[in-house]
Amino acid sequence: MKKDNYIWLSPPDMDGKELSYIEEAFTTNWLTTSGNNINAFETEMQTFLNTKKEVVMLNSGTSAIHLALIQLGVKEGDEVLCQSLTFVGSVNPILYQKANPIFIDSEPETYNLCPKLLEEAIIDRLHKGKQPKAIIVVHLYGVPAKMDHIITISKKYNIPIIEDAAEALGATYKKQHCGTLTDFGIFSFNGNKIITTTSGGALICNNKKLKAQAVKLATQSKENEQFYQHKQIGYNYRISNVLAGIGRGQLKSLNAKLLALKANHLFYKQLFASSVNIELVSKYNPNIQPNYWLNYIRVRKESKRTNFEILKHLEARGIQARPIWKPMHLQPLFKNNKFYGNHVAEDLYQNGLCLPSGSNLTLSDKKRIKEALHLFL
Ligand SMILES: *Cc1c(COP(=O)(O)O)cnc(C)c1O
């Protein structure tokens, strides 16, 4: 259901099944942060992820990262190691806890956390008398990070991992779902993600006790009493039963959406196959199965056109393209934070570009994109 001729980067893709669950919430009058849709959305997500881990539905992916940090005991002054190439939502929760993000560069295969630099950073922090409290790894653009190596390092130095799988629902590493590989995982159901509840997120944790703790934190930390009793700080982070209904409907077509994203990727792969100036980032080792949430290109140095020129050219033709996330270590907000690395993330930011990749991209959209890009190929 597309409303106009503009080709969006990653627009919501609703197919109507969502409405029956919203209606159920209305007819049963469960219009708050508890109800059948929330419980069912959690169970159905467990089934999709093929996991025994627990799922906690929340109002955003950012809230999920915040709760994971709290559950790991991250406090004021603590250090958290974090992939620099990401959306700021991965990092802001570290600041909510008044902790310090330490940024790590990417490696050039997946553009995610570089295991080698991660270990170098840990050794250096330990030398300086600091024991990092957590590692945040991001499966950026739906491409799984090099988890074997990262998990080995996490175990060696006893530093737990939070997997930011906000963009990676349906992506797998060694056939296991991203978001279920480590201590905590998170997903986002924001409007631009592969499935959306308009705004929402999920926390994946290891057991029922952690889930109960997360739900309590997300509902103002109300004690289990007849009256309103509170012993610790709490948040208003639970998802609404109406929005969970949208998520249940979206989940029904997730497999179809994943197929559509794969088809988009093949389209771009063919389009750029013989281009000397532009490379579609697409070569991964067999452990890595992306969900192809966004396709992105790297404009080679030899090219006479820059990524921003291509962006403007597409924009003038009603086609949305977007820059790569600007690395956190280059952000004014983090000018005083330590960075371990070189120029891998920075180089991709300087030369990369994200192209329209929605699961509702039509054949005629693809034709228009192909024609618009012709000039650069
Ligand atoms: C979208 C996103 C988030 C934040 O999710 P919200 O649901 O918008 O709070 C975090 N990390 C990454 C990598 C994201 O893309």
Coordinates of N, CA and C and ligand atoms in Angstrom, one line a residue, residues 60-62 65 86-87 89-90 138 140 164 166-167 188-190 193 200 325, ligand 1:
S60 N 10.5 1.0 22.9 CA 11.6 1.3 21.9 C 12.8 0.4 22.1
G61 N 13.6 0.4 21.0 CA 14.9 -0.3 21.1 C 15.8 0.4 22.0
T62 N 15.7 1.7 22.1 CA 16.6 2.4 23.0 C 16.3 2.1 24.4
I65 N 18.0 -1.2 25.3 CA 19.4 -1.1 25.6 C 19.6 -0.6 27.0
T86 N 27.5 3.3 14.2 CA 26.1 3.0 14.6 C 25.2 4.2 14.7
F87 N 23.9 3.9 14.9 CA 23.0 5.0 15.2 C 23.1 5.4 16.7
G89 N 21.2 5.8 18.9 CA 20.3 5.1 19.8 C 21.0 3.9 20.5
S90 N 22.1 3.4 19.9 CA 22.9 2.4 20.6 C 23.6 2.9 21.8
V138 N 26.9 -4.2 17.4 CA 25.7 -3.8 16.5 C 25.8 -4.7 15.2
L140 N 25.0 -4.0 12.1 CA 24.5 -2.9 11.4 C 24.0 -3.2 10.0
D164 N 23.1 -5.3 19.8 CA 22.1 -4.4 19.2 C 21.7 -4.9 17.9
A166 N 18.8 -4.1 16.5 CA 17.7 -3.3 16.1 C 17.4 -3.4 14.6
E167 N 18.4 -3.5 13.8 CA 18.3 -3.6 12.3 C 18.3 -5.0 11.8
S188 N 14.4 -3.3 17.5 CA 13.6 -2.1 17.4 C 12.5 -2.4 16.4
F189 N 11.3 -1.8 16.7 CA 10.1 -1.8 15.8 C 9.7 -0.4 15.4
N190 N 10.8 0.4 15.3 CA 10.5 1.8 14.8 C 10.0 1.7 13.4
K193 N 12.2 0.2 10.5 CA 12.8 -1.1 10.6 C 12.0 -2.2 9.8
G200 N 8.5 0.9 19.0 CA 8.5 -0.2 19.9 C 9.9 -0.9 19.9
W325 N 25.4 6.0 8.7 CA 25.5 6.6 10.1 C 26.9 7.2 10.3
Ligands
LIG1 C1 16.7 2.1 15.3 C2 18.0 1.7 16.1 C3 18.1 1.8 17.5 C4 17.0 2.4 18.3 O1 15.8 1.9 18.2 P1 14.5 2.8 18.6 O2 13.4 1.7 18.6 O3 14.3 3.8 17.5 O4 14.7 3.3 19.9 C5 19.2 1.4 18.1 N1 20.3 1.0 17.4 C6 20.2 0.9 16.0 C7 21.4 0.4 15.3 C8 19.1 1.3 15.3 O5 19.1 1.2 14.0

